[in-house]
PDB file of C-alpha atoms in Angstrom:
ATOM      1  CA  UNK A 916     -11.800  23.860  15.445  1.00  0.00           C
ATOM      2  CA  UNK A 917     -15.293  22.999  17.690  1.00  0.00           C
ATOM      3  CA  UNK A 918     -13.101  23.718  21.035  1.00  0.00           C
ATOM      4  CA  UNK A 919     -10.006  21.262  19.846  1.00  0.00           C
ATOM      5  CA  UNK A 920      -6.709  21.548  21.295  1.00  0.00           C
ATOM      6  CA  UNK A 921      -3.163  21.077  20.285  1.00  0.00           C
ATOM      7  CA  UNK A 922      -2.972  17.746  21.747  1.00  0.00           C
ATOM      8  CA  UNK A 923      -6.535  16.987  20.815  1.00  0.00           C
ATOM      9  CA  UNK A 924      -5.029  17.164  17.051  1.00  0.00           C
ATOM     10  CA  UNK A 925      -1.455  15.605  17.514  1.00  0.00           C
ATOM     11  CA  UNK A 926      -2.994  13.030  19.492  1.00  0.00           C
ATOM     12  CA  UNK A 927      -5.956  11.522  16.092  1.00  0.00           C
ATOM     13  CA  UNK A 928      -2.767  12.226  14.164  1.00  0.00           C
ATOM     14  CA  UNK A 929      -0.515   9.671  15.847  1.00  0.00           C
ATOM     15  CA  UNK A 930      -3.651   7.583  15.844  1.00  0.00           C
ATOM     16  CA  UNK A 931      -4.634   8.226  12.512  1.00  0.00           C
ATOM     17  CA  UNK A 932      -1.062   6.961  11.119  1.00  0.00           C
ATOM     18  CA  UNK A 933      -1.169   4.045  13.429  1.00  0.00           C
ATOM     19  CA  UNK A 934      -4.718   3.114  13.115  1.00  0.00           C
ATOM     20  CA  UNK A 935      -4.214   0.768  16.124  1.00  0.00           C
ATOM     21  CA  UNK A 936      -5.088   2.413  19.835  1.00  0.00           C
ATOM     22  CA  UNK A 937      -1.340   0.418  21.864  1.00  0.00           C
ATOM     23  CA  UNK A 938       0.912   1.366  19.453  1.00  0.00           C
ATOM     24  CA  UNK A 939      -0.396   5.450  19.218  1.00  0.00           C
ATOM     25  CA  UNK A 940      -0.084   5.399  23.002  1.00  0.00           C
ATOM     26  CA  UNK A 941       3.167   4.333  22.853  1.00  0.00           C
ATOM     27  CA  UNK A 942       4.394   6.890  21.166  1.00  0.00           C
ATOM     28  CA  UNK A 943       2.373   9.452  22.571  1.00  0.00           C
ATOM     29  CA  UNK A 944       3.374   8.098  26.140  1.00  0.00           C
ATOM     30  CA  UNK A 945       0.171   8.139  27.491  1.00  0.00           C
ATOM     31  CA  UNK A 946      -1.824   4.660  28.391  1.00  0.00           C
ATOM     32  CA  UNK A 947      -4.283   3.001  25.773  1.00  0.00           C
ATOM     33  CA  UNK A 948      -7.619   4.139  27.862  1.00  0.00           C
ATOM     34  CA  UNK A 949      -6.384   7.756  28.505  1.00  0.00           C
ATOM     35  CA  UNK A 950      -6.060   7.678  24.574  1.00  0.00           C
ATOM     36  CA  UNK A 951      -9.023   5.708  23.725  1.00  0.00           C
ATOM     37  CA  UNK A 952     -10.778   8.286  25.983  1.00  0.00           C
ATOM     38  CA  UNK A 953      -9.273  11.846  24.307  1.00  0.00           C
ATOM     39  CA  UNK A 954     -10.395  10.142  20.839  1.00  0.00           C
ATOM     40  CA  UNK A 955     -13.958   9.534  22.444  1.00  0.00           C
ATOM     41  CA  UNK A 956     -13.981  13.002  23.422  1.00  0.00           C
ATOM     42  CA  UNK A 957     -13.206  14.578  20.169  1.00  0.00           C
ATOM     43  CA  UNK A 958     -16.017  12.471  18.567  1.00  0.00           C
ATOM     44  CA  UNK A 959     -18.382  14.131  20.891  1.00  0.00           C
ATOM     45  CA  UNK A 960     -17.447  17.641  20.251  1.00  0.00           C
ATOM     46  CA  UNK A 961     -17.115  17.040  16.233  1.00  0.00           C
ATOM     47  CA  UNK A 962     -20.497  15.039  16.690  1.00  0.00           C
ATOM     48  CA  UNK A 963     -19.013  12.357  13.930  1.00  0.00           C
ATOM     49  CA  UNK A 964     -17.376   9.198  14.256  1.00  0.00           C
ATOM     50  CA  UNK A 965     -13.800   9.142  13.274  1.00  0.00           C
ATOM     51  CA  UNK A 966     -12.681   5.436  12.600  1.00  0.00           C
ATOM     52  CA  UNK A 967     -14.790   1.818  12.210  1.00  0.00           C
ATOM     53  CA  UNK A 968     -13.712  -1.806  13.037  1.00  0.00           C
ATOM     54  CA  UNK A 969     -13.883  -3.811   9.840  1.00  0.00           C
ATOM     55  CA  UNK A 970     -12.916  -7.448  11.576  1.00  0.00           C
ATOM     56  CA  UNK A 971      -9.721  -6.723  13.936  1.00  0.00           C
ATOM     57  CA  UNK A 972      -8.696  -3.661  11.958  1.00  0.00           C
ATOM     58  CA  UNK A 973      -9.403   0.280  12.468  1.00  0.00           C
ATOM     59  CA  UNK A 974     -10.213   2.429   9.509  1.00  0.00           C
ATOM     60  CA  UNK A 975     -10.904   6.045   9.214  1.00  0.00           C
ATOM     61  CA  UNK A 976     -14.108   7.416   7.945  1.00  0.00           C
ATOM     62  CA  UNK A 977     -14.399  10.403   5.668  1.00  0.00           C
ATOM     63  CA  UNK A 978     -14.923  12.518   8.622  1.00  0.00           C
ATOM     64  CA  UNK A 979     -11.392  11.060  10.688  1.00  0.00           C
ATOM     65  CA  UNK A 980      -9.410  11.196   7.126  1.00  0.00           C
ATOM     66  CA  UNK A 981     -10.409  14.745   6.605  1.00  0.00           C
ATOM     67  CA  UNK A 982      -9.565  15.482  10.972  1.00  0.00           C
ATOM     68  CA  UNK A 983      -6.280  13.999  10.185  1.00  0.00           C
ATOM     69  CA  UNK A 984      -5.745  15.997   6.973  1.00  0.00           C
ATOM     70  CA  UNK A 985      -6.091  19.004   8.843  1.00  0.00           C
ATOM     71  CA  UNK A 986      -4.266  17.603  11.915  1.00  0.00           C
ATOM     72  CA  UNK A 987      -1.001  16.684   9.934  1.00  0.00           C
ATOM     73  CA  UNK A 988      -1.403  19.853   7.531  1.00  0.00           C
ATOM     74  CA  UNK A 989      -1.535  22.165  10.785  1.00  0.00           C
ATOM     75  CA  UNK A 990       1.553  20.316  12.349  1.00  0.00           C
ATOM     76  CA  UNK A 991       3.470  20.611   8.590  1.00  0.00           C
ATOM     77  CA  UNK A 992       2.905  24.494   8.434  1.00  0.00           C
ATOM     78  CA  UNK A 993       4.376  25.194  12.150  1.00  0.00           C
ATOM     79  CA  UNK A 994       7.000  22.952  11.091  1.00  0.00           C
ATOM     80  CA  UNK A 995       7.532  24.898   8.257  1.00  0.00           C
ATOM     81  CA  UNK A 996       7.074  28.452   9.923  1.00  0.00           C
ATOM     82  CA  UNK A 997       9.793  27.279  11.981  1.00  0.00           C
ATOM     83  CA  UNK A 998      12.414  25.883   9.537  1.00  0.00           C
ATOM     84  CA  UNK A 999      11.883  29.786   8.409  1.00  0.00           C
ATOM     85  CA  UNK A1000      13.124  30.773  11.415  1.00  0.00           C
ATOM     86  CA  UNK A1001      15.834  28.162  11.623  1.00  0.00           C
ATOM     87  CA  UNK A1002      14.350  26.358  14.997  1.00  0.00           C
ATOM     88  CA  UNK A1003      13.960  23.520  14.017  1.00  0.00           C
ATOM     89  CA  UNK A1004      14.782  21.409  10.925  1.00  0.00           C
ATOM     90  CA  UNK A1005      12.022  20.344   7.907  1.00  0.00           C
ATOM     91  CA  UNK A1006      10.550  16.751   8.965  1.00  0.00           C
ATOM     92  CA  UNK A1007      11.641  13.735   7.136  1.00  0.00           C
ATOM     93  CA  UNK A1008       9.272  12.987   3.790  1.00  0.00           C
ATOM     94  CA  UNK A1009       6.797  10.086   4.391  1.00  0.00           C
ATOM     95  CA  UNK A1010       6.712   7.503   1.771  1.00  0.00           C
ATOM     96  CA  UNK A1011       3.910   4.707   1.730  1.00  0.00           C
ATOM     97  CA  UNK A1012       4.104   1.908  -0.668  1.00  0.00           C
ATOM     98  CA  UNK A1013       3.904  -2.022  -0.451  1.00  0.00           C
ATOM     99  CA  UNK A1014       6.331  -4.514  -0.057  1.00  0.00           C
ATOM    100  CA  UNK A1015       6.450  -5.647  -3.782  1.00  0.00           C
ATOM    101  CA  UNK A1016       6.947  -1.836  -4.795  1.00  0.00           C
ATOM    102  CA  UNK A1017      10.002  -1.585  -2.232  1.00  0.00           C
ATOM    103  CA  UNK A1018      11.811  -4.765  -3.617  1.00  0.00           C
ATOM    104  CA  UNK A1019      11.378  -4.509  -7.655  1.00  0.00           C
ATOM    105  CA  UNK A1020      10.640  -0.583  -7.977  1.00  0.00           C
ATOM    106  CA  UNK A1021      11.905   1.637  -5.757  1.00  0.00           C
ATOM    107  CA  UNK A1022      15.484   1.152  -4.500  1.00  0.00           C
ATOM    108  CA  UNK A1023      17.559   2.961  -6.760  1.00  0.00           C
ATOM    109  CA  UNK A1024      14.722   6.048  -6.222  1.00  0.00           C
ATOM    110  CA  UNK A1025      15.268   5.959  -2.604  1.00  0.00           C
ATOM    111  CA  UNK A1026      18.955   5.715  -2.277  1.00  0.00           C
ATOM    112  CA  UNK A1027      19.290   8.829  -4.938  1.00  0.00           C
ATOM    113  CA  UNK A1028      16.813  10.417  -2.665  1.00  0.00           C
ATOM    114  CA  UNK A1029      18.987   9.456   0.579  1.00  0.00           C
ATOM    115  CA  UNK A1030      22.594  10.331  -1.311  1.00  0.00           C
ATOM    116  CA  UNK A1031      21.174  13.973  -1.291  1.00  0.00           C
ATOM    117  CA  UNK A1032      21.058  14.240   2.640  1.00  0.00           C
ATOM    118  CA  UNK A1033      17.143  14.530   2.677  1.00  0.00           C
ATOM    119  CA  UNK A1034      15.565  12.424   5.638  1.00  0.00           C
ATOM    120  CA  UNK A1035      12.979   9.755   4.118  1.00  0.00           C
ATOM    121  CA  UNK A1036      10.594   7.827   6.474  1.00  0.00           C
ATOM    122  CA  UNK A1037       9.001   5.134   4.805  1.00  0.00           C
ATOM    123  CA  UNK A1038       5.794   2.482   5.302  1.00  0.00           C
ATOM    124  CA  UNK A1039       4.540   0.042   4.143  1.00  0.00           C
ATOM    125  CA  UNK A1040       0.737  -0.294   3.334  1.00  0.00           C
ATOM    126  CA  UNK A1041      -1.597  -2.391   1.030  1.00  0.00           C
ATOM    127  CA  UNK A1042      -3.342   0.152  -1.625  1.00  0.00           C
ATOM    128  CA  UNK A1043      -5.954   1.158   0.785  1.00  0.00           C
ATOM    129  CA  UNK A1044      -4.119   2.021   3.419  1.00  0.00           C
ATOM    130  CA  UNK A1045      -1.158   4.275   0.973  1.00  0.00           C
ATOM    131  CA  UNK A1046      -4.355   5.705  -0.228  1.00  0.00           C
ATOM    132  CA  UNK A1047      -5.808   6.604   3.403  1.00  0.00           C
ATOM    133  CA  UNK A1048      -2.472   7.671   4.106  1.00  0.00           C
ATOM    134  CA  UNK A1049      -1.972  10.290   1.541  1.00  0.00           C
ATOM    135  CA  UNK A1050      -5.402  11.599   1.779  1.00  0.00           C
ATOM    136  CA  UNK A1051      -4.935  12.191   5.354  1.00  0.00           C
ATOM    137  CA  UNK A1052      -1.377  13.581   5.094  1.00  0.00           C
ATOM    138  CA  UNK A1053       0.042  10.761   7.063  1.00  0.00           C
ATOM    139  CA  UNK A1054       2.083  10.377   4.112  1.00  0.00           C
ATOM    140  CA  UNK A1055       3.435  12.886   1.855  1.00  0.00           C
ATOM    141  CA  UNK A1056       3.545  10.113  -1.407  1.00  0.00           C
ATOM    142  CA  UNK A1057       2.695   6.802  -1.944  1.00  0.00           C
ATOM    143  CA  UNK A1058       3.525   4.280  -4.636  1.00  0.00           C
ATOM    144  CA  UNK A1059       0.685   1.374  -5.297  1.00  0.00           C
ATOM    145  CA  UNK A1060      -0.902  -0.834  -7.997  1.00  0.00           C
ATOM    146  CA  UNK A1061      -4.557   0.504  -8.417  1.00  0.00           C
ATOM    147  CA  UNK A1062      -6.950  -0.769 -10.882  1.00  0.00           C
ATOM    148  CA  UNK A1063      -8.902   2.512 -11.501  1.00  0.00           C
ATOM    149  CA  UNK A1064      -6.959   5.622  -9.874  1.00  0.00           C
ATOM    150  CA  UNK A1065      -9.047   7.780  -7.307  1.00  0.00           C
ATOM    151  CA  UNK A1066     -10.435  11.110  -8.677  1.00  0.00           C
ATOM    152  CA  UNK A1067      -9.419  13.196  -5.454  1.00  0.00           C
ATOM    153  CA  UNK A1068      -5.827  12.644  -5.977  1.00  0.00           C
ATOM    154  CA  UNK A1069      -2.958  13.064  -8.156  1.00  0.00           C
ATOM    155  CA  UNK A1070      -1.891   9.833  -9.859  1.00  0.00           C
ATOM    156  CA  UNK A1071       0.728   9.342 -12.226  1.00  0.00           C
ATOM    157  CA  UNK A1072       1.557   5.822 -13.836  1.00  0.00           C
ATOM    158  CA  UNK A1073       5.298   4.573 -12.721  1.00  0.00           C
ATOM    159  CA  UNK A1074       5.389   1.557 -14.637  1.00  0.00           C
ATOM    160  CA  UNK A1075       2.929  -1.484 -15.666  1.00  0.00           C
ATOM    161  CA  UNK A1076       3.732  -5.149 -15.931  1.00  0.00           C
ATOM    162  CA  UNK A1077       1.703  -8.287 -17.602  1.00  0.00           C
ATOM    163  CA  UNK A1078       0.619 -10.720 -14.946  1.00  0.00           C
ATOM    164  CA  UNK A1079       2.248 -13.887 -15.327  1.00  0.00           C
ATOM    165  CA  UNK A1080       2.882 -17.448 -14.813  1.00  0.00           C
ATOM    166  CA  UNK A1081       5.629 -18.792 -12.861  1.00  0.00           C
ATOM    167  CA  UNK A1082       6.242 -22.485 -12.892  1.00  0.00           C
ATOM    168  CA  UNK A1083       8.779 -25.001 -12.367  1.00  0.00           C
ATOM    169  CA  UNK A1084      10.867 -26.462 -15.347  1.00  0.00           C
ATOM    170  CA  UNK A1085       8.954 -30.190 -15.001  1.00  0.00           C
ATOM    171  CA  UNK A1086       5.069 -28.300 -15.120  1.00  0.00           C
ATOM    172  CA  UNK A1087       2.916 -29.314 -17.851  1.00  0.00           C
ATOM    173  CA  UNK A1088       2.729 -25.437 -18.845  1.00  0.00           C
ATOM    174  CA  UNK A1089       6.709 -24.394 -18.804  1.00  0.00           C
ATOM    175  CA  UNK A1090       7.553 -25.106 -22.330  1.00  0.00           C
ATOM    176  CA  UNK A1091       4.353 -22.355 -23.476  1.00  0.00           C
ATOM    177  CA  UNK A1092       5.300 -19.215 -25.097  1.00  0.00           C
ATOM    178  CA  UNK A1093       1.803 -17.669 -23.459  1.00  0.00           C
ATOM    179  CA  UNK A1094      -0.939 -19.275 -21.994  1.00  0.00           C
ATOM    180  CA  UNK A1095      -5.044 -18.108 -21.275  1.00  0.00           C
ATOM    181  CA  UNK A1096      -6.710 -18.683 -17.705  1.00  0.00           C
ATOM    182  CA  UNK A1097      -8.381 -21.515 -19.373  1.00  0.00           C
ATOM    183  CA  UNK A1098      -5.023 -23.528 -19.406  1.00  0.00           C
ATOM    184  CA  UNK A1099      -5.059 -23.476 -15.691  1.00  0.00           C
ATOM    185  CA  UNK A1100      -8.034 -25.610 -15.186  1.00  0.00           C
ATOM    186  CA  UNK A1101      -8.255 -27.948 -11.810  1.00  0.00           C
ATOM    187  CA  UNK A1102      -4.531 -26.440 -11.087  1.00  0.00           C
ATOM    188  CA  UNK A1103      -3.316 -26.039  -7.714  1.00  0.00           C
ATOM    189  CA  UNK A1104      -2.096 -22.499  -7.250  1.00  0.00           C
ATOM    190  CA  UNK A1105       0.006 -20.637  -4.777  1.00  0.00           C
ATOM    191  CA  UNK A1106      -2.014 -17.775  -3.856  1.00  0.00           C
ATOM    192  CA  UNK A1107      -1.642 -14.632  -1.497  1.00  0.00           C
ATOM    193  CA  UNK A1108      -4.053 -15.186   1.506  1.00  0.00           C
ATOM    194  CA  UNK A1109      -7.818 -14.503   0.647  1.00  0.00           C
ATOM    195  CA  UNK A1110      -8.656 -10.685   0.433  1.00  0.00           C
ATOM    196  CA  UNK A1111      -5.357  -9.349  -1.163  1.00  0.00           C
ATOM    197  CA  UNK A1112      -6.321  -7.238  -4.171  1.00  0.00           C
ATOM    198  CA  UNK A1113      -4.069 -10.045  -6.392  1.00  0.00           C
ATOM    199  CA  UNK A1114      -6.375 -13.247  -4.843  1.00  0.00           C
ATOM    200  CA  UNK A1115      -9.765 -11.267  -5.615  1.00  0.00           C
ATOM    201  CA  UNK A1116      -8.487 -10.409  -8.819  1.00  0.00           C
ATOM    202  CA  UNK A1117      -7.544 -14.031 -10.062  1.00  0.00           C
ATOM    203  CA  UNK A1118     -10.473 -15.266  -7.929  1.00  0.00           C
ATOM    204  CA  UNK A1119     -12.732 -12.705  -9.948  1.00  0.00           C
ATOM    205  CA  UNK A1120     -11.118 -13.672 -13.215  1.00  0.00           C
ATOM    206  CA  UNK A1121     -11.319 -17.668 -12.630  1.00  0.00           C
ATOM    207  CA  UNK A1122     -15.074 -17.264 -11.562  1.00  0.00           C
ATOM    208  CA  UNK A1123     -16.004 -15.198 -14.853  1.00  0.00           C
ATOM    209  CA  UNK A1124     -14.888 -18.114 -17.138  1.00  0.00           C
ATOM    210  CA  UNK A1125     -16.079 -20.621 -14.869  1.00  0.00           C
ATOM    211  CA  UNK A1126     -12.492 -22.382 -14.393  1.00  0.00           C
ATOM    212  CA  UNK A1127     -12.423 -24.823 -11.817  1.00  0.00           C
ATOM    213  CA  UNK A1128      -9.021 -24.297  -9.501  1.00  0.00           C
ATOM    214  CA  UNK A1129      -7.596 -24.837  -5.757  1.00  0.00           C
ATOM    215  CA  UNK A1130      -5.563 -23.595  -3.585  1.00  0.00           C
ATOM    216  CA  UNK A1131      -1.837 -25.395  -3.292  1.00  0.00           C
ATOM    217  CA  UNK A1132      -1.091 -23.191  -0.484  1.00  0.00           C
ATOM    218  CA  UNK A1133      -1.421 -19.300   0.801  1.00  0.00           C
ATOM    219  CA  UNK A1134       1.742 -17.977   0.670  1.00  0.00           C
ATOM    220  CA  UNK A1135       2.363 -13.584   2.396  1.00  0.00           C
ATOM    221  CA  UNK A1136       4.511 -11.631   0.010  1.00  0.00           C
ATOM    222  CA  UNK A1137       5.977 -12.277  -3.245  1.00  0.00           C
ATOM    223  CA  UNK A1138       9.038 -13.876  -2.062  1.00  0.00           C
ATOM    224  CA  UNK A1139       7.762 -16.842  -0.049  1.00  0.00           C
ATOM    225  CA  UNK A1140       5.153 -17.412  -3.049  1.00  0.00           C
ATOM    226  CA  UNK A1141       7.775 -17.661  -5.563  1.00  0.00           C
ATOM    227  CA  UNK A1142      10.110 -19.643  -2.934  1.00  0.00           C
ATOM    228  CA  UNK A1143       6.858 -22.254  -2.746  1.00  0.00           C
ATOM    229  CA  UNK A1144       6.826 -22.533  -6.760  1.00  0.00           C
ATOM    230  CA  UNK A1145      10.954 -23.052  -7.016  1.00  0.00           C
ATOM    231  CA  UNK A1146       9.819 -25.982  -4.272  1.00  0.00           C
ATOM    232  CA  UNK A1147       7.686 -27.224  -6.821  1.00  0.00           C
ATOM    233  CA  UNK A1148       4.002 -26.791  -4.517  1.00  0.00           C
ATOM    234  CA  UNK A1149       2.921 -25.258  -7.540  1.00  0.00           C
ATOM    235  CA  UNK A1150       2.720 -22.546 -10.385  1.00  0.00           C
ATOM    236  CA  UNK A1151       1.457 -18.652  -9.243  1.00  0.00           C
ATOM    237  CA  UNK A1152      -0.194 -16.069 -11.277  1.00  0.00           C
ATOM    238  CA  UNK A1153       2.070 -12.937 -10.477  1.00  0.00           C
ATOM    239  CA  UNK A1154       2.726  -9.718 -11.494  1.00  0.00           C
ATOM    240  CA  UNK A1155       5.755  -8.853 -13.973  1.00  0.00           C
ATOM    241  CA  UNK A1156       7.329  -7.160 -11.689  1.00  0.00           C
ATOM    242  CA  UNK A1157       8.137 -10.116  -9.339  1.00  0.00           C
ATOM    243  CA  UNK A1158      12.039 -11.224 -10.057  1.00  0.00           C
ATOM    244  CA  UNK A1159      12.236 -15.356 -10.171  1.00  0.00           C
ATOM    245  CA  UNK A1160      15.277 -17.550 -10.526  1.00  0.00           C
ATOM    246  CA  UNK A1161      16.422 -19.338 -13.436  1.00  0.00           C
ATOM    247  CA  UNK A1162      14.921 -22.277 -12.018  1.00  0.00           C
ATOM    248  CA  UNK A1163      11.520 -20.842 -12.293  1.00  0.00           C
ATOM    249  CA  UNK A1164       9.959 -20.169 -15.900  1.00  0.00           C
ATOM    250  CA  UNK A1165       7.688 -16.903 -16.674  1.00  0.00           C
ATOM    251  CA  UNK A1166       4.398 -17.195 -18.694  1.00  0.00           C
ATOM    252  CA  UNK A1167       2.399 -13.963 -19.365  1.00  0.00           C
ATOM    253  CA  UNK A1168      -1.000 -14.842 -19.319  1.00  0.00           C
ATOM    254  CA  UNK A1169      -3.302 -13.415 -22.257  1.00  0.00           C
ATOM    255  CA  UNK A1170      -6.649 -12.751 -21.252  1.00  0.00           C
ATOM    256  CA  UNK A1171      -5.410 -10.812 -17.370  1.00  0.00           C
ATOM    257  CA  UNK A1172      -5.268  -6.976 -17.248  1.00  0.00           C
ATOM    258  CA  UNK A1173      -1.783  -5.575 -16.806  1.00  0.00           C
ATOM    259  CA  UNK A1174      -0.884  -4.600 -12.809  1.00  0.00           C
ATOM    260  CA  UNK A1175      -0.458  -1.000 -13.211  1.00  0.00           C
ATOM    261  CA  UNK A1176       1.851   1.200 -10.346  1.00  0.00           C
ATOM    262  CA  UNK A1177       0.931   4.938  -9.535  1.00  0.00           C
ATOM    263  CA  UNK A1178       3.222   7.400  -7.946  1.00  0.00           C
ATOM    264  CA  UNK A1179      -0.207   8.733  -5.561  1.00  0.00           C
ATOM    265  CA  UNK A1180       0.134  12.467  -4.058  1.00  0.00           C
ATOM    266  CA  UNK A1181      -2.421  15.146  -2.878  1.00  0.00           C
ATOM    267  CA  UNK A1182      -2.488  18.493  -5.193  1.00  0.00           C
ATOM    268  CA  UNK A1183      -0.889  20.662  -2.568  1.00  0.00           C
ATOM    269  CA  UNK A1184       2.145  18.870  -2.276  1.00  0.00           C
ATOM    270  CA  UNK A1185       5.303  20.846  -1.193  1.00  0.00           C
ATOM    271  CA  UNK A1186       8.849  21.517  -3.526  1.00  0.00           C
ATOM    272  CA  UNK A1187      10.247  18.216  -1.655  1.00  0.00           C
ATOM    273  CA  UNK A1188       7.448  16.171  -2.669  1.00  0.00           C
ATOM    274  CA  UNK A1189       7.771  17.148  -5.921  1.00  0.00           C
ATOM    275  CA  UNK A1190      11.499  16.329  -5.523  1.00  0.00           C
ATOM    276  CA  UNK A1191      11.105  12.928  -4.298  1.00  0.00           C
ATOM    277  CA  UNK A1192       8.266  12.280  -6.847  1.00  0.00           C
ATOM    278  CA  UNK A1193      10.878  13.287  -9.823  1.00  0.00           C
ATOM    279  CA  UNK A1194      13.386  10.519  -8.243  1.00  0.00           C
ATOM    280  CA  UNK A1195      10.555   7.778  -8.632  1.00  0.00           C
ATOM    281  CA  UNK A1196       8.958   9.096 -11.914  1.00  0.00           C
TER     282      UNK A1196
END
């Protein structure tokens, strides 16, 4: 491809998974300018760039997901050539999903996967990043809440919850069967930090019937936002997915979409993929 090596393609692989320059050359054992400077070098020759900075993170462009497509697809094949042969063993399946996914969704799926013998790696990734990841063949599946599935991959629905309120026992809103966004006028919420997908959701939702809100505090994962409401900071729109204590009540709220998960893969998936992907489906 254009004059690319071996190493030119293992190299934006490792990158491409990493998306972050000291961690690639880490496991590439090579120093963070010697790899900032092979990456340079296969812009050049492609004549495309291959990743952007958006704030303090790296993401690929179209042109660097579709160089680490091939990259991890050529890599797969020898892999496979030689598991033909018996040199060298199949590589471990990469799963991608989010933390919420990997607490309420996909244990048992996993450990059936792992009580076979088959070698799982697994990630952890916000939607666009298992998306990226799949595209790009970083990952062989990925599991994530999407509002409106991509057209250039395979999604399959896993499971949809309503969004809900959780609450304390004492809140004005715990005895309520069900409850509209309205209800939760000049509340103080427990949010996820601003620019989750679940903050600009709510944020979108609040805005659109002009309900006037704050924020109680911004809490990172599900657990520590639910461990903030059981302190009684205050109540959290969640998904119904998230497990609470009996010392927390659960309101489904009328007038939010449901959060919908998708089991994500690319159309020329492999027998194993469509092995693990039975387990979660």
């Amino acid at each position: 491809m254009i004059g690319l090596v071996a190493e030119d393609l293992e190299a934006f692989a490792v990158f491409a998974r990493h998306r972050n320059f000291t961690r690639a050359a880490v496991e590439l054992h090579v120093s963070q300018p010697a790899l900032h400077t092979r990456i340079r070098k296969v812009e050049r020759r492609l004549g495309r760039s291959l990743y952007s900075k958006q704030g303090r993170l790296l993401r690929l462009t179209e042109a660097g997901e579709q160089l680490a497509a091939f990259a991890n697809d050529s890599r797969d094949r020898a892999a496979e050539f030689l598991a033909t042969l018996e040199l060298a063993p199949p590589r471990p399946l990469v799963l991608v999903a989010g933390s919420g996914s990997y607490l309420y969704l996909l244990g048992d799926a996993i450990r059936r996967f792992l009580a076979k013998g088959l070698e799982l790696q697994l990630r952890t990734g916000d939607a666009a990043d298992t998306l990226a990841a799949v595209r790009d063949g970083t990952a062989d599946i990925g599991v994530t809440a999407l509002t409106v599935p991509p057209d250039d991959l395979e999604c399959e629905l896993l499971a949809q919850y309503p969004q809900t309120l959780i609450t304390r026992a004492d809140h004005r809103l715990a005895d309520r069967r069900r409850i509209r966004l309205k209800e939760l006028q000049d509340e103080a919420l427990v949010v996820p930090p601003k620019g989750r997908p679940h903050r600009q959701q709510l944020e979108r939702s609040m805005l659109d019937q002009g309900i006037r809100w704050s924020v109680a505090v911004e809490a990172e994962g599900w657990e520590l936002l639910v461990h903030f409401v059981r302190l009684g900071v205050g109540p959290a729109v969640v998904n119904g997915s998230v497990r609470v204590t009996s010392a927390v009540r659960r309101i489904p709220v009328k007038d939010l979409p449901p959060v919908r998960y998708y089991v994500v893969t690319r159309g020329d998936r492999s027998d194993r993929v469509d092995e693990l992907k039975g387990l979660l489906l």
